[in-house]
């Protein structure tokens, strides 16, 4: 059987039909993802109801000549949806960009609920610090507001990929550890849900899926699909990029970004995060590094200027112009802080441009400063991941930003000097999903 790989990202939905064994992409589709609703109610399920038919259509197009196929889905992490037992959504998809605690009784209300009522040990062994955008915090906010009591029936909790499988199959999928851990309600000591934290977050009466790796078989029109549990997009991308040993350092630069390496035990710390991976490894990772989401702040600013001058320019052309302008600029005295949102580099949630001289504020100087600051942020994060010893033989770059902006790759690689092997991955998430499917077949 061939594999249908679907990656549901924050910006795009990507799909591919991948050949069995060889991992060759036979067909590929890429479409914009439905936008996160920033002003509408989370109880108006516009985004999720737009997403499901798009994914369904993509699967059927890729499977047009297939009678049977594996289905492997990855999704952006740190999001969830509550639905009724028949799959009818009670909430919209609540992504990591929806920080509900900041709109309730005070900044971080959901965070404070968990912080004040959970043990430090339980919080530590989620593998990640409390943040306003985590499902644990957002669920606590929904519960504190009394809105869960308005449900007309029993509620079910799903991560994004799990809900997609539920909507397509009308069956209950297992939740993969990579997605379960991303909710902030997982216990790395037991490799299962932390029921005490779920209770504190207000989820006692909500059904949570079983955590596992078993496949779900169902028919979608003409094709029988063997669907594996959806996995986190970070793990899928790093699997496809070739992260498989403890002496390789991964720089993943996409809409979000992380620096990661593999470790064999879940030694948790407040300095970094621990997440489930494959092959009995864990990811030691530092996420939420300003990357594509931060760059989009500048892109939107340029688009707004052009709009006021009634000039239409494709977004891709703006990107290319910024990259070209940076490469044509030798140096920049500008200093750019990319902290436009909660991140692991600074304690700030607002960015800035400083050190502007009378004639130094040019597009080239600005873009060069932005890219240089991004590189410094990633090197800073990598130094935390590595600690006081350097045991890196290889660097893997993955993600659209890494592929698009070589000057950042050069800056990071230069930090490690000579003798370090460097590779750049392309289509890594789709290929990682293919490898996920191949590994599952070998274990049968």
Coordinates of N, CA and C in Angstrom, one line a residue, residues 4-8 55 59 71-75 160-162 164-165 168 179 218 227-233 236 429 433 436:
X4 N -0.7 8.0 2.1 CA -1.2 9.3 2.0 C -0.8 10.1 3.2
X5 N 0.0 11.1 3.0 CA 0.6 11.9 4.1 C -0.1 13.3 4.1
X6 N -0.7 13.7 5.2 CA -1.3 15.0 5.3 C -0.7 15.8 6.5
X7 N -0.2 17.0 6.2 CA 0.3 17.8 7.2 C -0.6 19.1 7.4
X8 N -1.2 19.2 8.5 CA -2.1 20.3 8.8 C -1.3 21.3 9.6
X55 N -9.5 18.7 4.0 CA -8.7 17.5 4.3 C -9.3 16.3 3.6
X59 N -7.5 14.1 0.6 CA -7.3 12.7 0.7 C -7.8 12.0 -0.5
X71 N -2.9 6.1 5.9 CA -3.1 7.5 6.1 C -2.3 7.9 7.3
X72 N -1.4 8.9 7.1 CA -0.6 9.4 8.2 C -0.8 10.9 8.3
X73 N -1.2 11.4 9.4 CA -1.5 12.8 9.6 C -0.6 13.4 10.6
X74 N -0.1 14.6 10.3 CA 0.6 15.4 11.4 C -0.2 16.7 11.5
X75 N -0.1 17.3 12.7 CA -0.8 18.6 12.9 C 0.1 19.5 13.8
X160 N -5.9 18.2 17.2 CA -6.4 18.5 15.8 C -6.4 17.3 15.0
X161 N -5.3 16.5 14.9 CA -5.3 15.4 14.0 C -6.2 14.3 14.4
X162 N -6.4 14.1 15.8 CA -7.4 13.1 16.3 C -8.8 13.5 15.9
X164 N -9.7 15.2 13.3 CA -9.9 15.0 11.8 C -10.2 13.5 11.6
X165 N -9.5 12.6 12.2 CA -9.7 11.2 12.1 C -11.1 10.8 12.6
X168 N -13.7 12.0 9.9 CA -13.6 11.3 8.7 C -14.2 9.8 8.9
X179 N 1.3 14.0 20.4 CA 0.2 15.0 20.5 C -0.3 15.1 21.9
X218 N -10.9 2.4 8.1 CA -12.2 2.8 7.7 C -12.2 3.1 6.2
X227 N -5.4 4.2 9.0 CA -5.0 5.5 9.6 C -4.2 5.2 10.9
X228 N -3.0 5.7 10.9 CA -2.2 5.7 12.2 C -2.6 6.9 13.0
X229 N -2.4 6.9 14.3 CA -2.6 8.0 15.1 C -1.9 9.3 14.6
X230 N -2.5 10.4 14.6 CA -1.9 11.6 14.2 C -0.7 11.9 15.1
X231 N 0.3 12.5 14.5 CA 1.5 12.9 15.3 C 1.8 14.3 15.2
X232 N 2.6 14.8 16.2 CA 3.0 16.2 16.2 C 3.8 16.6 15.0
X233 N 3.6 17.8 14.5 CA 4.4 18.2 13.3 C 5.9 18.4 13.5
X236 N 7.2 14.8 13.3 CA 7.2 14.4 11.9 C 8.3 15.0 11.1
X429 N 8.4 17.1 6.5 CA 7.2 16.7 7.3 C 6.5 15.5 6.5
X433 N 6.2 11.7 7.7 CA 5.0 10.9 7.8 C 5.1 9.6 7.0
X436 N 7.1 7.3 9.2 CA 6.3 6.9 10.3 C 5.4 5.7 9.8

